[in-house]
Short mmCIF file of C-alpha atoms and ligand atoms in Angstrom, two decimals:
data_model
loop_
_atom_site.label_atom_id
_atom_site.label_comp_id
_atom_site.label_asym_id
_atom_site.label_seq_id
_atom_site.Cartn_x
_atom_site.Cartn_y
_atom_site.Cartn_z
CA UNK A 1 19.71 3.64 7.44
CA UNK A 2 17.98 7.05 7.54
CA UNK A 3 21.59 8.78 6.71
CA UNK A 4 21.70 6.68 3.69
CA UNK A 5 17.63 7.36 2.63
CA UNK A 6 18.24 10.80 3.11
CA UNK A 7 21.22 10.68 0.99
CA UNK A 8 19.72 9.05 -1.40
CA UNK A 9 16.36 11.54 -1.38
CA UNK A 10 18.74 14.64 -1.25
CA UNK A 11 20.53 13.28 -4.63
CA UNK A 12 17.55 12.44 -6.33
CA UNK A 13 15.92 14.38 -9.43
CA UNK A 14 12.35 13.10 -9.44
CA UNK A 15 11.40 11.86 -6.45
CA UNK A 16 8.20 10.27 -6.24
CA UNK A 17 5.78 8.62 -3.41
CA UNK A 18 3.58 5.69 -3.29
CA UNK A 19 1.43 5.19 -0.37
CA UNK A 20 -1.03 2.71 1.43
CA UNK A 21 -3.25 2.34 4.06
CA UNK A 22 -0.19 2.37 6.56
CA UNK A 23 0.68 6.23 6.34
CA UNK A 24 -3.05 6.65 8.07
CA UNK A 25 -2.73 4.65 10.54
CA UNK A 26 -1.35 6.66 13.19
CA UNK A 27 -4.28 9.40 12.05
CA UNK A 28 -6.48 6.86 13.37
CA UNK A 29 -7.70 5.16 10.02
CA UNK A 30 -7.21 1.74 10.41
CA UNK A 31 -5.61 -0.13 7.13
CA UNK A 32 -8.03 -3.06 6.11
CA UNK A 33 -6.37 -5.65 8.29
CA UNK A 34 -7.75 -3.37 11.38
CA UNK A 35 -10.84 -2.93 9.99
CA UNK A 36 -11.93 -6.29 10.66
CA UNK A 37 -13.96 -6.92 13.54
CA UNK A 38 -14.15 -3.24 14.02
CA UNK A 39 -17.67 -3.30 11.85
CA UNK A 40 -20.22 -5.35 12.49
CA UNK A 41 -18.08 -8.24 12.33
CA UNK A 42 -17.87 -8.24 8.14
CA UNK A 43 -14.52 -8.75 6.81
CA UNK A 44 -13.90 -5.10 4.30
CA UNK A 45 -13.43 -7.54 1.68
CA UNK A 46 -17.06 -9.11 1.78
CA UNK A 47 -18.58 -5.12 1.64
CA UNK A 48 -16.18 -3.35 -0.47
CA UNK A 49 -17.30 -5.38 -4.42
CA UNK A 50 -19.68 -4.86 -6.63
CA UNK A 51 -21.77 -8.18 -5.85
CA UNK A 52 -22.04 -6.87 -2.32
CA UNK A 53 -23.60 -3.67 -3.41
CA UNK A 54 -25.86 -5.59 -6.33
CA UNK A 55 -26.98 -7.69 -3.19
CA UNK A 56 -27.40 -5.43 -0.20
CA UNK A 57 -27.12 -1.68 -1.13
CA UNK A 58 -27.96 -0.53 2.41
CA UNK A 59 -25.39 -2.46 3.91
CA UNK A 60 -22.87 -1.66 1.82
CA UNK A 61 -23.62 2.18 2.46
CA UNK A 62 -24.27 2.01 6.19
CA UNK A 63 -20.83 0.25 5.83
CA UNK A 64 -19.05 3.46 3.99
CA UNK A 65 -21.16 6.16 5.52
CA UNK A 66 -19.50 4.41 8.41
CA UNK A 67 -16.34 5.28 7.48
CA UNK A 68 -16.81 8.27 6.02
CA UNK A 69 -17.64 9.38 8.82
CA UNK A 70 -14.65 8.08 10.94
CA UNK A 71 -12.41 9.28 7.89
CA UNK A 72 -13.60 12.88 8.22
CA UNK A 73 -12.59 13.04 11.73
CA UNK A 74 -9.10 12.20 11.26
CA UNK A 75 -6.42 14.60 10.85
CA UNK A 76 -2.94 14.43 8.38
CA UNK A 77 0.01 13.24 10.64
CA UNK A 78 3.64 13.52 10.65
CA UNK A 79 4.17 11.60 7.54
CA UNK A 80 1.23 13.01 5.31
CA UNK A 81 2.39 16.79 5.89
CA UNK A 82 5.99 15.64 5.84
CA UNK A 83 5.49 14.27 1.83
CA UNK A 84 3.84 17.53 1.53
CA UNK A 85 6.79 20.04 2.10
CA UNK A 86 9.42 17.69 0.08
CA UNK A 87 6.86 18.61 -2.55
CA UNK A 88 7.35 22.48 -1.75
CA UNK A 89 10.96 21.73 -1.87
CA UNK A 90 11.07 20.30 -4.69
CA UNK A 91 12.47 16.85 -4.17
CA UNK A 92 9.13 15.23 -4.68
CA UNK A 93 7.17 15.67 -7.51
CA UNK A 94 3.58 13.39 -7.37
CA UNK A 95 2.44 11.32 -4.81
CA UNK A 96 0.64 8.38 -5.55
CA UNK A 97 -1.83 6.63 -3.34
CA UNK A 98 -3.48 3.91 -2.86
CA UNK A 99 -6.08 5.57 -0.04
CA UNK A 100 -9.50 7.22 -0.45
CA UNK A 101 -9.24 8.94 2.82
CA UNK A 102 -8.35 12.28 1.18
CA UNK A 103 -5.74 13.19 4.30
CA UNK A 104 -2.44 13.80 1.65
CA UNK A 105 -4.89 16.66 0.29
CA UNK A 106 -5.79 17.24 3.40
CA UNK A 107 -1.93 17.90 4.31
CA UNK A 108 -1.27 20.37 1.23
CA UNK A 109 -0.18 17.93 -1.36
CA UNK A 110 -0.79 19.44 -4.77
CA UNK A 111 0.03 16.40 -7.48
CA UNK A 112 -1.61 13.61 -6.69
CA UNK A 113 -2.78 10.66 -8.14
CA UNK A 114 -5.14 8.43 -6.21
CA UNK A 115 -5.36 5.31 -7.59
CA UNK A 116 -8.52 3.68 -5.83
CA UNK A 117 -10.60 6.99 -5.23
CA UNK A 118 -11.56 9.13 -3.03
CA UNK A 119 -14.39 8.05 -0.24
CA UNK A 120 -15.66 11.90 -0.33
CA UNK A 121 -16.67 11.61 -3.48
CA UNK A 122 -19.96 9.74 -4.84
CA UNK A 123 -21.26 8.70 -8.70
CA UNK A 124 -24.12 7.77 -9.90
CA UNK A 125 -24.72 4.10 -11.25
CA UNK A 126 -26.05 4.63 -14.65
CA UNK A 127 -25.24 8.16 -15.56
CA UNK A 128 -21.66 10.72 -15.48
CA UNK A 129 -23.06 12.35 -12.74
CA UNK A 130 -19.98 12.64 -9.85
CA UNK A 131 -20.04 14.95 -6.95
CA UNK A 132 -17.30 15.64 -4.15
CA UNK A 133 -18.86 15.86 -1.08
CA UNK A 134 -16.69 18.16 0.45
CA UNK A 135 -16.78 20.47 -2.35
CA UNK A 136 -20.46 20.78 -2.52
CA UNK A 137 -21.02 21.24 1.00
CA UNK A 138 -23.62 18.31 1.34
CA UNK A 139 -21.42 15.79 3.08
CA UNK A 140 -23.37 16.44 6.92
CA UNK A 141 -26.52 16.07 5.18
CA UNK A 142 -25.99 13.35 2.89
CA UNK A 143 -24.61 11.19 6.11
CA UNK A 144 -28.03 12.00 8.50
CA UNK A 145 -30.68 10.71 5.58
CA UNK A 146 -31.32 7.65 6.24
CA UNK A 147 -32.97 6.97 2.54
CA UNK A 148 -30.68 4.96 -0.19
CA UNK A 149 -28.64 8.17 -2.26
CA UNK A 150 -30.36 8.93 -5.46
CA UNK A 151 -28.61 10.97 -8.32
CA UNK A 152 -30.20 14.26 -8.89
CA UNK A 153 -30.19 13.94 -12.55
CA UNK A 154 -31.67 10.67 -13.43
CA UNK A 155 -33.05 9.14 -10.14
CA UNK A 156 -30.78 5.69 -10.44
CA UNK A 157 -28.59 4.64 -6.99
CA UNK A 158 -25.42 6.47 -6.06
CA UNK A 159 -22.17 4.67 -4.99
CA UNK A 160 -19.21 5.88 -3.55
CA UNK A 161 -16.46 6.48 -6.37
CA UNK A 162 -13.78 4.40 -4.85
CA UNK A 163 -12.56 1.08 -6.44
CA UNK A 164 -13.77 -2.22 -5.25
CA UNK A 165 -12.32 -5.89 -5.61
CA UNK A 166 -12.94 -7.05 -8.96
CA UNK A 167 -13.12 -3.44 -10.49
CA UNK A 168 -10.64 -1.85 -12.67
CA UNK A 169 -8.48 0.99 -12.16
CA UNK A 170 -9.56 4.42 -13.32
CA UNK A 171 -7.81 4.41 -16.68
CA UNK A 172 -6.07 8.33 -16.76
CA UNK A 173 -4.79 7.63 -12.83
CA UNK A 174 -3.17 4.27 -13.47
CA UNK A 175 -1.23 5.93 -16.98
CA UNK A 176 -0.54 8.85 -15.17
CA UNK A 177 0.85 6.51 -12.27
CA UNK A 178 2.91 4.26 -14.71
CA UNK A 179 4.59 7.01 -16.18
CA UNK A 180 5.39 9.06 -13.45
CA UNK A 181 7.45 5.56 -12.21
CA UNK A 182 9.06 5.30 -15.57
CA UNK A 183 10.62 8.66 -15.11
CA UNK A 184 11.25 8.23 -11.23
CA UNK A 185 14.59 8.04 -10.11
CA UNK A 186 13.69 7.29 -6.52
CA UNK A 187 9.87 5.66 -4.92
CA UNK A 188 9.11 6.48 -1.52
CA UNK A 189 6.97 3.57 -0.36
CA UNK A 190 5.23 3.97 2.83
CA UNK A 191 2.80 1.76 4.69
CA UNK A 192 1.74 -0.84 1.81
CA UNK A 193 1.63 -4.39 1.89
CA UNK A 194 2.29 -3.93 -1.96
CA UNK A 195 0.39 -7.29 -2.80
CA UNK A 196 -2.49 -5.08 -4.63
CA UNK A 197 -2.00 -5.42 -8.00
CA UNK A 198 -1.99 -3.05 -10.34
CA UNK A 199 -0.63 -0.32 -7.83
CA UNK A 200 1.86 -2.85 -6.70
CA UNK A 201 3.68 -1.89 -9.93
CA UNK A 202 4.32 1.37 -9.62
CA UNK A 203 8.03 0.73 -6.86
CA UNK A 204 8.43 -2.51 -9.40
CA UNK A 205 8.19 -0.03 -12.57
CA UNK A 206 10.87 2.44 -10.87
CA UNK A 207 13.24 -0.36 -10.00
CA UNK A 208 13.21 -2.06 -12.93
CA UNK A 209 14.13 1.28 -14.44
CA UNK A 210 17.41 1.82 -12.38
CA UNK A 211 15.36 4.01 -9.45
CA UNK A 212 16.06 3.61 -6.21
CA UNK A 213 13.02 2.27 -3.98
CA UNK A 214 13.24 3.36 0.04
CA UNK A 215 10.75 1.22 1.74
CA UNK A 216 8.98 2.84 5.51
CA UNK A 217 7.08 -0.20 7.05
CA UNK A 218 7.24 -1.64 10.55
CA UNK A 219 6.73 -4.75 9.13
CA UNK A 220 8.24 -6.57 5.85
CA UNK A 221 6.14 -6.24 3.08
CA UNK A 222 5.68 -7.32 -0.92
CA UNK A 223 7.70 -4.44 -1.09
CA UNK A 224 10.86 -5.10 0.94
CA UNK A 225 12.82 -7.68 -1.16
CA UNK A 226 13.29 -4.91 -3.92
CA UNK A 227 13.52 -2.25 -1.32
CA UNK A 228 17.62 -0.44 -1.29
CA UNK A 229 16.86 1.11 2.15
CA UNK A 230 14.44 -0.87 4.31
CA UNK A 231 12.80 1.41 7.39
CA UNK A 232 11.76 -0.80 9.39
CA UNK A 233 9.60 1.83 11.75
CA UNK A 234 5.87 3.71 11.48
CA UNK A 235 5.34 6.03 8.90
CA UNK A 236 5.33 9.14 11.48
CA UNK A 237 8.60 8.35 12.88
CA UNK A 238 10.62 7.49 10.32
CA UNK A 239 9.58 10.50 8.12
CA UNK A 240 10.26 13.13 10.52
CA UNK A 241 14.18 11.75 11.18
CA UNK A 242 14.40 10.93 7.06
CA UNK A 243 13.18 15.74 7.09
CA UNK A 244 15.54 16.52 9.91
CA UNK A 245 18.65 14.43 7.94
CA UNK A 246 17.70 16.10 4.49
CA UNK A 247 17.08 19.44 5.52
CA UNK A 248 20.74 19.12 7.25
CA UNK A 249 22.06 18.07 3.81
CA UNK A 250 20.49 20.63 1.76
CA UNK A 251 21.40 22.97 3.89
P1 LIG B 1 -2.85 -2.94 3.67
O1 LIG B 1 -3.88 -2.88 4.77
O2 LIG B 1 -2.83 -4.13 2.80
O3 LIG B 1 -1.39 -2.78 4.29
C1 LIG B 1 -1.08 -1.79 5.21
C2 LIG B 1 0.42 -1.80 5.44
O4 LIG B 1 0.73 -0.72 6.32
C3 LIG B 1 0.98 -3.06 6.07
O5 LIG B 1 2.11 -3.49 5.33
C4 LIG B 1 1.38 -2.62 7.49
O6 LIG B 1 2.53 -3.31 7.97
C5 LIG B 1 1.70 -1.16 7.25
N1 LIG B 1 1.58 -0.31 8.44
C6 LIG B 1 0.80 -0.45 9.54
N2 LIG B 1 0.98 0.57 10.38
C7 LIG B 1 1.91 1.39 9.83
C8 LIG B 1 2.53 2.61 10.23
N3 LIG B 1 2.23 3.23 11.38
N4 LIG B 1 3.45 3.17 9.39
C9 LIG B 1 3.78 2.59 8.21
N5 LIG B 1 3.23 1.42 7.80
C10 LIG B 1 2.30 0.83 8.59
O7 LIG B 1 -3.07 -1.60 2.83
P2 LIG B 1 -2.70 -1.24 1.34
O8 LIG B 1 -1.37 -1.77 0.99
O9 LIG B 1 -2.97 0.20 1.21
O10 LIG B 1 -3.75 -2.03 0.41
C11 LIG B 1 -5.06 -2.41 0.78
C12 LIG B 1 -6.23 -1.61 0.14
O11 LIG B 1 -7.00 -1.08 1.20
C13 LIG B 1 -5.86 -0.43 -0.67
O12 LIG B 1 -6.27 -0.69 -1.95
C14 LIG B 1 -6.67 0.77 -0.11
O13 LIG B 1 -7.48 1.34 -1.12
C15 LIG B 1 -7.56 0.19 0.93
N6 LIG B 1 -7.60 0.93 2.22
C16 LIG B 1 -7.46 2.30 2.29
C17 LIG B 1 -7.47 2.95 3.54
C18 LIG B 1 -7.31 4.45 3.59
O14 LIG B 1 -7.71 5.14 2.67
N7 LIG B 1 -6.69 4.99 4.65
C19 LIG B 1 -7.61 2.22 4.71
C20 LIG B 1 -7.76 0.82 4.59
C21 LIG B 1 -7.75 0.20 3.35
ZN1 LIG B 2 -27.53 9.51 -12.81
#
């Protein structure tokens, strides 16, 4: 199986990845299904809308200060810097996530489209004002103060500038996403249940236009019945035999 996915990735002319919550795991982020019980015993999916914000601001940001802060101490593994160097190589030419966690910059990857934001980065609730955290250099401070954050422009509530249920997807990513698959001949999907809709398009978009989809999951997902090669194994694992095999057939 990884002879023929590295076959297949070593042929290829536009290689592309799409990612979930599984590629983090082993960096110690846990995907939402291990997220629950870890906080306060709320299910992610009771915090993470728009009603639950409207409702209970202060819980919703204790609840993402939370894991901004357990974010920020995880590193890129195996898998995040191994996407990054089949970008230097050539072979792959975006990768497109479905995290906020920020580790496939983190690793060196240069395009990249991240399709449900970025948990470093904050915008305000009535104006355009956005800010990356780890760009301005206010991300220790703005996790100690214990006050709700306030934009500095016009005083209204910030909120982190990820997506939540029930919200669309930022407009440019998702286009950019779409045709990036339409040109794909190959998807990389690692660590995604793929039952999020819209991202779940993206392997369906690159299949349905002859690509190849290679699937990396220890565990079948919405994913697998259109997958060509199925690797059934952790994200770490699997991409560091899928480097060694291409590398060989590259030479
Ligand atoms: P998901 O939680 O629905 O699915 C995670 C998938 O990863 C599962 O199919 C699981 O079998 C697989 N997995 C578990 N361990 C793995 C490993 N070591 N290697 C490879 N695969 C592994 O996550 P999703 O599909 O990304 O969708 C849920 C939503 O949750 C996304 O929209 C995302 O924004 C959000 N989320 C993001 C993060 C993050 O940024 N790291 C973490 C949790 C949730
Ligand atoms: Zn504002």
């Amino acid at each position: 199986m990884i002879e023929e996915a590295a076959k297949l990735l070593a042929r290829s002319r536009f290689a592309i990845a799409f990612t979930g919550a599984g590629i983090s795991a082993e960096s110690g982020v846990p995907t939402f299904r291990g997220f629950n019980g870890l906080w306060k015993k709320h299910r992610p999916e009771e915090l993470a809308t728009p009603e639950a914000f409207r409702r209970d601001p202060r819980l919703v940001w204790e609840f993402y200060k939370w894991r901004m802060d357990l974010i920020r101490k995880a590193k890129p593994n195996r898998a995040h810097y191994a996407l990054a160097e089949l970008e230097e190589m050539g072979i792959l030419k975006a990768v497109i996530t479905q995290n906020v966690d920020d580790l496939h910059r983190e690793a060196g990857t240069r395009n990249l489209i991240e399709l449900h934001g970025n948990i470093f980065r904050v915008r305000c609730t009535s104006c355009g004002y956005g800010e990356y955290l780890k760009e301005s250099g206010r991300l220790e401070e703005f996790l100690r103060e214990k006050d709700l954050p306030r934009c500095p422009d016009c005083g209204s509530l910030l909120r982190p500038d990820v997506v939540w249920f029930g919200e669309p997807l930022p407009r440019s990513a998702l286009d950019e996403a779409f045709r990036l698959a339409e040109r794909a001949d190959l998807v990389l999907v690692i660590g995604t249940s793929g039952v999020v809709y819209p991202a779940a398009y993206v392997p369906q978009i690159v299949k349905e236009t002859g690509g190849k989809v290679i699937e990396i999951n220890p565990e079948e997902s919405g994913i697998t019945p259109i997958a060509d090669v199925f690797l059934r194994c952790p994200a770490g694992e699997a991409m560091e035999k899928l480097m060694t095999r291409v590398k060989g057939l590259i030479g």
